[in-house]
């Protein structure tokens, strides 16, 4: 699932020296511009799944006690078709016009970012809802250079504290995909000016992942970021989350699930948010009671768009087999057999990581549902067992193949092998 869909937060500015001001969590008036785009107008730009939900979650956090009780009128939440280039530009303009010295500004962007041509000083674009898959300069994109100017004005001219958070990824064929556009843009966005904190979802050569298993449908980075800011990152339990703590928390939690290393830029002891005890206790209780269902992460925007040159008959057959549930038997035309063939096709190499996880997920889904039914003491499930439903013969092999696809180093490997043994025992009864 190697879609290098990352976020571009460049700062064309040099690093300026300036005195650090007080806690970001407890100063002046807070305002926010929050953008989340999952559904793009141009069908050639592959849609995301949960970028808009991540943006909504960030807005909800800022409105809450844990997020500082930001006034609703001080949050501009732009989602999907409401996040055109014009909408984004006007929201940033509002942010600059309303902010005063000592205030706080949060800028959050979840969507696509890319670089059309890798030329000197070209720092890339944030793709708004009305962006085109080609010709970024002339379409609905917001230049990262302009974002840097907004941040420069806020942090340096107006003495406003800025928290910039981006969770961006590139999917399918974007204009800059042949020139490393997303990675180059992300590297630029990682630079910061004084009086500013930046948190990026991953490094420039990595993928940002999303899946239903996090919050019912969230990005991995966003899910743990907000949990951490609510207090799970508060290592020393002093009721304040600082940059070092959120950096450590994201590093540890995100790494459990994906090859994704969030980046933070800012003074290590800088305060971000104060912990609301009631919010933290409620969060801890939910996590204690809820056992997260095992699922497999998929990269944001992994599937190729209609305009992608990498669409291949073998890939289409694999997708059809996966959708129809033809996973292992009969072998001919099965998703597993087709995946083995896909590994020999150079054009399909960028998709293999993603489809390996999708196939592993499909192989374990039936067994997982059977286990869930057993845990719920379903009479129907117990009857199926005693009548020896033939599907139980397949579960051990399904789970074995899923474990094989993931490999012994994967965190789910031992669990899959354990469930394989469980069903093997059931079949032998």
Tab-separated table of C-alpha atoms in Angstrom:
chain	number	residue	atom	x	y	z
A	1	UNK	CA	0.000	0.000	0.000
A	2	UNK	CA	2.680	2.304	-0.874
A	3	UNK	CA	0.835	5.373	-2.024
A	4	UNK	CA	3.064	8.146	-0.980
A	5	UNK	CA	0.215	10.412	-0.157
A	6	UNK	CA	1.681	12.842	2.273
A	7	UNK	CA	1.338	16.356	3.471
A	8	UNK	CA	2.950	19.391	2.256
A	9	UNK	CA	3.706	21.941	4.760
A	10	UNK	CA	6.617	23.882	3.431
A	11	UNK	CA	7.911	27.052	4.882
A	12	UNK	CA	9.752	29.022	2.347
A	13	UNK	CA	10.875	31.177	5.220
A	14	UNK	CA	14.175	30.921	6.990
A	15	UNK	CA	14.017	29.979	10.649
A	16	UNK	CA	13.566	33.101	12.708
A	17	UNK	CA	14.675	33.479	16.302
A	18	UNK	CA	12.017	34.733	18.653
A	19	UNK	CA	10.995	34.316	22.264
A	20	UNK	CA	8.665	31.442	23.009
A	21	UNK	CA	5.355	32.575	24.358
A	22	UNK	CA	3.076	30.776	26.798
A	23	UNK	CA	1.141	27.528	26.478
A	24	UNK	CA	-0.703	27.048	23.241
A	25	UNK	CA	-3.515	25.570	25.292
A	26	UNK	CA	-4.280	28.585	27.420
A	27	UNK	CA	-3.768	31.880	25.575
A	28	UNK	CA	-5.813	34.553	23.856
A	29	UNK	CA	-8.597	33.742	21.431
A	30	UNK	CA	-8.362	30.501	19.499
A	31	UNK	CA	-9.454	30.201	15.878
A	32	UNK	CA	-9.199	27.333	13.438
A	33	UNK	CA	-9.416	26.563	9.745
A	34	UNK	CA	-10.079	22.848	9.280
A	35	UNK	CA	-10.210	21.260	5.835
A	36	UNK	CA	-11.102	17.651	5.020
A	37	UNK	CA	-11.570	16.424	1.454
A	38	UNK	CA	-12.422	12.809	0.695
A	39	UNK	CA	-14.531	13.342	-2.429
A	40	UNK	CA	-12.928	15.291	-5.289
A	41	UNK	CA	-14.864	16.858	-8.147
A	42	UNK	CA	-12.454	15.574	-10.796
A	43	UNK	CA	-12.961	11.822	-11.134
A	44	UNK	CA	-9.325	11.466	-12.168
A	45	UNK	CA	-8.249	12.387	-8.644
A	46	UNK	CA	-8.752	9.227	-6.568
A	47	UNK	CA	-11.088	9.835	-3.668
A	48	UNK	CA	-10.071	9.241	-0.072
A	49	UNK	CA	-12.322	7.554	2.468
A	50	UNK	CA	-12.115	9.283	5.824
A	51	UNK	CA	-10.311	12.599	5.368
A	52	UNK	CA	-13.549	14.495	6.001
A	53	UNK	CA	-14.237	12.468	9.145
A	54	UNK	CA	-10.779	13.232	10.475
A	55	UNK	CA	-11.471	16.928	9.948
A	56	UNK	CA	-14.806	16.657	11.747
A	57	UNK	CA	-13.098	14.880	14.645
A	58	UNK	CA	-10.556	17.686	14.947
A	59	UNK	CA	-13.317	20.295	14.971
A	60	UNK	CA	-15.211	18.357	17.652
A	61	UNK	CA	-12.051	18.149	19.730
A	62	UNK	CA	-11.451	21.901	19.577
A	63	UNK	CA	-15.068	22.579	20.535
A	64	UNK	CA	-14.774	20.329	23.599
A	65	UNK	CA	-13.374	21.029	27.053
A	66	UNK	CA	-10.272	19.031	26.149
A	67	UNK	CA	-9.657	21.171	23.077
A	68	UNK	CA	-10.084	24.474	24.857
A	69	UNK	CA	-13.779	25.168	24.185
A	70	UNK	CA	-13.123	27.088	20.989
A	71	UNK	CA	-16.206	29.118	20.089
A	72	UNK	CA	-18.148	27.631	17.133
A	73	UNK	CA	-18.013	30.944	15.290
A	74	UNK	CA	-14.222	30.777	15.481
A	75	UNK	CA	-13.968	27.517	13.547
A	76	UNK	CA	-14.188	27.334	9.768
A	77	UNK	CA	-14.881	23.687	8.900
A	78	UNK	CA	-14.617	23.045	5.149
A	79	UNK	CA	-15.588	19.572	3.944
A	80	UNK	CA	-15.609	18.073	0.450
A	81	UNK	CA	-17.549	20.326	-1.963
A	82	UNK	CA	-17.407	23.171	0.572
A	83	UNK	CA	-13.607	23.121	0.389
A	84	UNK	CA	-12.962	24.736	-2.972
A	85	UNK	CA	-9.862	26.794	-3.571
A	86	UNK	CA	-11.893	29.928	-3.060
A	87	UNK	CA	-13.380	28.647	0.188
A	88	UNK	CA	-9.947	27.744	1.543
A	89	UNK	CA	-8.399	31.039	0.476
A	90	UNK	CA	-11.185	33.023	2.108
A	91	UNK	CA	-10.941	31.005	5.313
A	92	UNK	CA	-7.230	31.770	5.573
A	93	UNK	CA	-7.946	35.414	4.852
A	94	UNK	CA	-10.502	35.414	7.691
A	95	UNK	CA	-7.953	33.827	10.001
A	96	UNK	CA	-5.385	36.537	9.306
A	97	UNK	CA	-7.888	39.375	9.522
A	98	UNK	CA	-9.393	38.288	12.836
A	99	UNK	CA	-6.227	37.237	14.657
A	100	UNK	CA	-4.380	39.518	17.051
A	101	UNK	CA	-1.201	39.285	19.097
A	102	UNK	CA	-1.422	36.546	21.727
A	103	UNK	CA	-4.165	34.629	19.878
A	104	UNK	CA	-3.872	31.044	18.666
A	105	UNK	CA	-4.499	29.690	15.173
A	106	UNK	CA	-4.986	26.039	14.279
A	107	UNK	CA	-4.690	25.028	10.624
A	108	UNK	CA	-5.657	21.449	9.797
A	109	UNK	CA	-5.661	19.946	6.303
A	110	UNK	CA	-6.596	16.392	5.384
A	111	UNK	CA	-6.652	15.587	1.686
A	112	UNK	CA	-4.325	15.345	-1.283
A	113	UNK	CA	-1.140	17.286	-1.859
A	114	UNK	CA	1.156	17.161	-4.859
A	115	UNK	CA	3.821	18.889	-6.930
A	116	UNK	CA	3.115	19.307	-10.632
A	117	UNK	CA	6.669	19.820	-11.823
A	118	UNK	CA	9.747	19.301	-9.697
A	119	UNK	CA	11.503	22.569	-10.457
A	120	UNK	CA	13.450	24.922	-8.255
A	121	UNK	CA	11.267	26.866	-5.798
A	122	UNK	CA	8.140	24.912	-6.745
A	123	UNK	CA	6.860	23.961	-3.290
A	124	UNK	CA	3.700	22.158	-4.315
A	125	UNK	CA	-0.026	22.493	-3.881
A	126	UNK	CA	-2.821	21.505	-1.558
A	127	UNK	CA	-5.536	20.027	-3.759
A	128	UNK	CA	-8.884	21.667	-3.068
A	129	UNK	CA	-12.204	20.075	-4.005
A	130	UNK	CA	-12.221	21.743	-7.421
A	131	UNK	CA	-8.640	20.820	-8.349
A	132	UNK	CA	-7.904	19.184	-11.666
A	133	UNK	CA	-5.755	16.086	-11.990
A	134	UNK	CA	-3.446	18.032	-14.302
A	135	UNK	CA	-2.506	21.691	-14.630
A	136	UNK	CA	-2.465	22.493	-10.930
A	137	UNK	CA	-1.358	26.061	-11.461
A	138	UNK	CA	-4.503	26.880	-13.376
A	139	UNK	CA	-7.025	24.891	-11.352
A	140	UNK	CA	-8.475	24.598	-7.867
A	141	UNK	CA	-5.294	24.203	-5.884
A	142	UNK	CA	-3.867	26.213	-3.019
A	143	UNK	CA	-0.114	26.786	-3.404
A	144	UNK	CA	1.927	25.769	-0.400
A	145	UNK	CA	3.886	28.974	-0.920
A	146	UNK	CA	0.703	30.906	-0.159
A	147	UNK	CA	0.120	28.838	2.958
A	148	UNK	CA	3.611	29.737	4.112
A	149	UNK	CA	2.818	33.407	3.658
A	150	UNK	CA	-0.317	33.018	5.755
A	151	UNK	CA	1.703	31.323	8.491
A	152	UNK	CA	4.457	33.914	8.255
A	153	UNK	CA	1.962	36.725	8.649
A	154	UNK	CA	0.313	35.073	11.630
A	155	UNK	CA	3.386	33.921	13.507
A	156	UNK	CA	5.903	36.649	12.725
A	157	UNK	CA	3.953	39.791	11.936
A	158	UNK	CA	0.960	39.335	14.242
A	159	UNK	CA	2.685	37.285	16.982
A	160	UNK	CA	-0.014	34.604	16.818
A	161	UNK	CA	0.797	31.046	17.874
A	162	UNK	CA	0.231	28.656	14.988
A	163	UNK	CA	-0.449	24.921	15.186
A	164	UNK	CA	-0.288	23.376	11.721
A	165	UNK	CA	-1.447	19.760	11.314
A	166	UNK	CA	-1.494	17.939	8.004
A	167	UNK	CA	-2.507	14.429	7.057
A	168	UNK	CA	-2.069	14.255	3.303
A	169	UNK	CA	-1.541	11.465	0.856
A	170	UNK	CA	-1.265	10.905	-2.861
A	171	UNK	CA	-3.323	8.282	-4.646
A	172	UNK	CA	-3.289	6.817	-8.133
A	173	UNK	CA	-1.797	8.996	-10.840
A	174	UNK	CA	-1.469	12.628	-9.846
A	175	UNK	CA	0.347	15.125	-12.011
A	176	UNK	CA	3.530	15.031	-9.951
A	177	UNK	CA	3.702	11.321	-9.271
A	178	UNK	CA	6.470	10.738	-11.803
A	179	UNK	CA	8.720	13.408	-10.285
A	180	UNK	CA	8.394	12.626	-6.593
A	181	UNK	CA	6.055	15.564	-6.180
A	182	UNK	CA	4.347	14.532	-2.981
A	183	UNK	CA	7.571	13.700	-1.188
A	184	UNK	CA	9.152	16.975	-2.255
A	185	UNK	CA	6.131	18.932	-1.105
A	186	UNK	CA	6.041	17.170	2.232
A	187	UNK	CA	9.694	17.920	2.834
A	188	UNK	CA	8.995	21.588	2.288
A	189	UNK	CA	6.047	21.556	4.620
A	190	UNK	CA	8.180	20.089	7.375
A	191	UNK	CA	10.107	23.337	7.707
A	192	UNK	CA	8.815	25.787	10.301
A	193	UNK	CA	9.119	29.358	11.410
A	194	UNK	CA	9.343	30.649	14.959
A	195	UNK	CA	6.175	30.755	17.079
A	196	UNK	CA	4.839	27.754	15.212
A	197	UNK	CA	4.287	24.037	15.796
A	198	UNK	CA	3.915	21.588	12.938
A	199	UNK	CA	2.661	18.019	13.127
A	200	UNK	CA	2.706	15.912	9.950
A	201	UNK	CA	1.157	12.492	9.488
A	202	UNK	CA	4.304	10.836	8.152
A	203	UNK	CA	7.666	11.309	6.542
A	204	UNK	CA	7.956	12.221	2.881
A	205	UNK	CA	8.744	8.689	1.694
A	206	UNK	CA	5.914	6.969	3.574
A	207	UNK	CA	2.195	6.354	3.266
A	208	UNK	CA	-0.583	7.662	5.453
A	209	UNK	CA	-3.118	4.917	6.192
A	210	UNK	CA	-6.798	4.863	7.076
A	211	UNK	CA	-9.289	2.135	7.929
A	212	UNK	CA	-12.630	1.403	9.609
A	213	UNK	CA	-10.926	-0.106	12.640
A	214	UNK	CA	-9.918	3.308	13.969
A	215	UNK	CA	-12.949	5.106	15.308
A	216	UNK	CA	-15.305	3.412	12.853
A	217	UNK	CA	-13.485	4.986	9.920
A	218	UNK	CA	-10.545	7.319	10.498
A	219	UNK	CA	-6.982	7.971	9.502
A	220	UNK	CA	-4.460	6.186	11.726
A	221	UNK	CA	-2.540	9.399	12.427
A	222	UNK	CA	-5.587	11.552	13.186
A	223	UNK	CA	-7.121	8.912	15.443
A	224	UNK	CA	-4.094	8.645	17.710
A	225	UNK	CA	-3.271	12.341	17.513
A	226	UNK	CA	-6.593	13.330	19.045
A	227	UNK	CA	-6.440	10.541	21.632
A	228	UNK	CA	-2.988	11.758	22.590
A	229	UNK	CA	-4.038	15.391	22.837
A	230	UNK	CA	-6.942	14.359	25.069
A	231	UNK	CA	-4.416	13.103	27.588
A	232	UNK	CA	-3.251	9.634	26.616
A	233	UNK	CA	0.073	11.204	25.654
A	234	UNK	CA	0.535	12.859	29.068
A	235	UNK	CA	3.492	10.750	30.200
A	236	UNK	CA	4.201	12.508	33.490
A	237	UNK	CA	0.498	12.991	34.303
A	238	UNK	CA	0.943	16.698	34.981
A	239	UNK	CA	-2.314	17.481	33.140
A	240	UNK	CA	-0.497	19.095	30.215
A	241	UNK	CA	0.387	17.539	26.850
A	242	UNK	CA	3.633	18.928	25.452
A	243	UNK	CA	5.279	18.428	22.073
A	244	UNK	CA	7.731	15.802	23.291
A	245	UNK	CA	4.892	13.741	24.738
A	246	UNK	CA	2.740	13.833	21.599
A	247	UNK	CA	5.815	13.013	19.507
A	248	UNK	CA	6.549	9.946	21.643
A	249	UNK	CA	2.913	8.845	21.770
A	250	UNK	CA	2.425	9.072	18.012
A	251	UNK	CA	5.716	7.311	17.355
A	252	UNK	CA	4.791	4.392	19.611
A	253	UNK	CA	1.112	3.977	18.720
A	254	UNK	CA	1.232	4.550	14.968
A	255	UNK	CA	4.219	2.217	14.556
A	256	UNK	CA	2.152	-0.654	15.961
A	257	UNK	CA	0.027	-0.596	12.836
A	258	UNK	CA	1.969	0.833	9.931
A	259	UNK	CA	5.305	1.885	8.526
A	260	UNK	CA	4.395	5.495	9.193
A	261	UNK	CA	6.413	7.949	11.265
A	262	UNK	CA	4.578	11.176	12.180
A	263	UNK	CA	6.767	14.262	12.339
A	264	UNK	CA	6.610	17.073	14.885
A	265	UNK	CA	8.441	20.388	14.709
A	266	UNK	CA	8.599	22.738	17.669
A	267	UNK	CA	10.220	23.170	21.105
A	268	UNK	CA	10.053	19.843	22.955
A	269	UNK	CA	8.602	21.356	26.147
A	270	UNK	CA	6.047	23.526	24.376
A	271	UNK	CA	2.559	23.052	25.818
A	272	UNK	CA	-0.126	22.053	23.343
A	273	UNK	CA	-3.286	21.344	25.344
A	274	UNK	CA	-4.255	21.008	28.972
A	275	UNK	CA	-5.851	17.720	29.947
A	276	UNK	CA	-9.533	17.676	30.849
A	277	UNK	CA	-9.839	14.974	33.501
A	278	UNK	CA	-13.420	13.966	32.694
A	279	UNK	CA	-12.623	13.617	28.997
A	280	UNK	CA	-9.542	11.528	29.710
A	281	UNK	CA	-11.341	9.226	32.153
A	282	UNK	CA	-14.168	8.650	29.674
A	283	UNK	CA	-11.682	7.904	26.910
A	284	UNK	CA	-9.745	5.452	29.066
A	285	UNK	CA	-12.942	3.680	30.080
A	286	UNK	CA	-14.043	3.294	26.452
A	287	UNK	CA	-10.694	1.846	25.497
A	288	UNK	CA	-10.751	-0.516	28.441
A	289	UNK	CA	-14.197	-1.870	27.583
A	290	UNK	CA	-13.765	-1.941	23.853
A	291	UNK	CA	-11.604	-4.530	22.207
A	292	UNK	CA	-10.786	-3.172	18.813
A	293	UNK	CA	-11.703	-5.591	16.048
A	294	UNK	CA	-8.779	-6.936	14.154
A	295	UNK	CA	-8.617	-5.411	10.697
A	296	UNK	CA	-5.990	-4.629	8.191
A	297	UNK	CA	-5.010	-1.107	7.215
A	298	UNK	CA	-5.328	0.120	3.680
A	299	UNK	CA	-3.387	3.031	2.295
A	300	UNK	CA	-5.361	6.137	1.569
A	301	UNK	CA	-6.387	6.133	-2.028
A	302	UNK	CA	-4.676	2.862	-2.898
A	303	UNK	CA	-6.944	1.929	-5.783
A	304	UNK	CA	-5.981	3.386	-9.154
A	305	UNK	CA	-8.238	5.912	-10.839
A	306	UNK	CA	-9.830	5.367	-14.219
A	307	UNK	CA	-7.064	7.360	-15.859
A	308	UNK	CA	-4.277	5.321	-14.312
A	309	UNK	CA	-1.895	3.575	-16.654
A	310	UNK	CA	-1.418	0.872	-14.022
A	311	UNK	CA	-4.917	-0.574	-14.465
A	312	UNK	CA	-4.211	-4.100	-15.652
A	313	UNK	CA	-6.528	-7.008	-16.621
A	314	UNK	CA	-4.919	-9.194	-13.966
A	315	UNK	CA	-5.573	-6.544	-11.332
A	316	UNK	CA	-9.201	-6.267	-12.418
A	317	UNK	CA	-9.630	-10.042	-12.218
A	318	UNK	CA	-8.132	-9.991	-8.731
A	319	UNK	CA	-10.564	-7.276	-7.631
A	320	UNK	CA	-13.515	-9.221	-9.031
A	321	UNK	CA	-12.426	-12.422	-7.310
A	322	UNK	CA	-11.987	-10.565	-4.042
A	323	UNK	CA	-15.406	-8.922	-4.322
A	324	UNK	CA	-17.133	-12.211	-5.138
A	325	UNK	CA	-15.454	-14.084	-2.285
A	326	UNK	CA	-13.546	-16.439	-4.592
A	327	UNK	CA	-10.473	-16.471	-2.381
A	328	UNK	CA	-8.783	-19.914	-2.489
A	329	UNK	CA	-10.971	-22.638	-3.996
A	330	UNK	CA	-11.270	-23.547	-6.746
A	331	UNK	CA	-7.685	-22.458	-7.300
A	332	UNK	CA	-8.065	-21.289	-10.890
A	333	UNK	CA	-9.221	-17.686	-10.920
A	334	UNK	CA	-9.049	-17.367	-7.138
A	335	UNK	CA	-7.892	-14.113	-5.584
A	336	UNK	CA	-4.937	-15.897	-3.996
A	337	UNK	CA	-3.788	-17.439	-7.288
A	338	UNK	CA	-4.206	-14.136	-9.103
A	339	UNK	CA	-2.196	-12.356	-6.434
A	340	UNK	CA	0.671	-14.793	-6.998
A	341	UNK	CA	0.575	-13.897	-10.692
A	342	UNK	CA	0.398	-10.175	-9.927
A	343	UNK	CA	3.709	-10.417	-8.111
A	344	UNK	CA	5.384	-11.215	-11.436
A	345	UNK	CA	4.034	-8.080	-13.142
A	346	UNK	CA	6.309	-5.056	-12.882
A	347	UNK	CA	3.467	-2.632	-13.628
A	348	UNK	CA	1.560	-3.886	-10.587
A	349	UNK	CA	4.382	-3.619	-8.057
A	350	UNK	CA	3.056	-0.335	-6.522
A	351	UNK	CA	-0.225	-2.101	-5.683
A	352	UNK	CA	1.098	-5.304	-4.167
A	353	UNK	CA	1.506	-4.073	-0.618
A	354	UNK	CA	-2.047	-2.765	-0.538
A	355	UNK	CA	-3.609	-5.804	-2.127
A	356	UNK	CA	-1.644	-8.183	0.092
A	357	UNK	CA	-3.378	-6.620	3.089
A	358	UNK	CA	-6.759	-6.570	1.375
A	359	UNK	CA	-6.457	-10.260	0.541
A	360	UNK	CA	-5.302	-11.082	4.068
A	361	UNK	CA	-8.294	-9.184	5.424
A	362	UNK	CA	-10.727	-11.055	3.187
A	363	UNK	CA	-9.242	-14.416	4.150
A	364	UNK	CA	-9.719	-13.790	7.851
A	365	UNK	CA	-13.138	-12.107	7.722
A	366	UNK	CA	-15.266	-15.249	7.642
A	367	UNK	CA	-13.383	-16.822	10.512
A	368	UNK	CA	-13.608	-13.606	12.499
A	369	UNK	CA	-17.375	-13.513	12.078
A	370	UNK	CA	-17.607	-17.117	13.251
A	371	UNK	CA	-15.560	-16.299	16.342
A	372	UNK	CA	-17.706	-13.227	17.001
A	373	UNK	CA	-20.856	-15.304	16.745
A	374	UNK	CA	-19.408	-17.830	19.180
A	375	UNK	CA	-18.515	-15.089	21.646
A	376	UNK	CA	-22.073	-13.806	21.378
A	377	UNK	CA	-23.330	-17.324	22.109
A	378	UNK	CA	-25.446	-17.301	18.951
A	379	UNK	CA	-27.765	-20.348	18.805
A	380	UNK	CA	-27.476	-20.298	15.010
A	381	UNK	CA	-23.705	-20.485	15.219
A	382	UNK	CA	-23.770	-23.341	17.699
A	383	UNK	CA	-26.204	-25.243	15.469
A	384	UNK	CA	-23.905	-24.769	12.485
A	385	UNK	CA	-21.021	-26.194	14.453
A	386	UNK	CA	-22.845	-29.307	15.554
A	387	UNK	CA	-24.206	-29.892	12.058
A	388	UNK	CA	-20.639	-29.535	10.762
A	389	UNK	CA	-20.959	-26.739	8.253
A	390	UNK	CA	-18.380	-27.431	5.530
A	391	UNK	CA	-17.154	-23.843	5.691
A	392	UNK	CA	-15.259	-24.833	8.822
A	393	UNK	CA	-12.965	-26.952	6.652
A	394	UNK	CA	-11.771	-23.826	4.884
A	395	UNK	CA	-11.158	-21.553	7.843
A	396	UNK	CA	-7.812	-23.109	8.859
A	397	UNK	CA	-6.397	-22.721	5.357
A	398	UNK	CA	-7.800	-19.208	5.023
A	399	UNK	CA	-6.120	-18.194	8.263
A	400	UNK	CA	-2.887	-19.955	7.317
A	401	UNK	CA	-2.709	-18.079	4.016
A	402	UNK	CA	-3.517	-14.786	5.727
A	403	UNK	CA	-0.656	-15.336	8.172
A	404	UNK	CA	1.649	-16.294	5.307
A	405	UNK	CA	0.809	-13.094	3.433
A	406	UNK	CA	1.592	-10.943	6.454
A	407	UNK	CA	4.714	-12.764	7.574
A	408	UNK	CA	6.029	-13.711	11.049
A	409	UNK	CA	7.083	-10.148	11.836
A	410	UNK	CA	3.546	-8.779	11.604
A	411	UNK	CA	1.739	-8.023	14.868
A	412	UNK	CA	-1.253	-10.111	13.730
A	413	UNK	CA	0.742	-13.209	12.769
A	414	UNK	CA	0.565	-15.048	16.106
A	415	UNK	CA	-3.123	-14.260	16.488
A	416	UNK	CA	-3.883	-15.688	13.049
A	417	UNK	CA	-1.881	-18.837	13.752
A	418	UNK	CA	-3.705	-19.253	17.050
A	419	UNK	CA	-7.085	-18.985	15.359
A	420	UNK	CA	-5.905	-21.386	12.673
A	421	UNK	CA	-5.140	-23.968	15.376
A	422	UNK	CA	-8.554	-23.350	16.948
A	423	UNK	CA	-10.401	-24.167	13.723
A	424	UNK	CA	-8.149	-27.127	12.984
A	425	UNK	CA	-9.179	-28.546	16.350
A	426	UNK	CA	-12.840	-27.904	15.572
A	427	UNK	CA	-12.603	-29.720	12.242
A	428	UNK	CA	-11.013	-32.747	13.941
A	429	UNK	CA	-13.759	-33.022	16.580
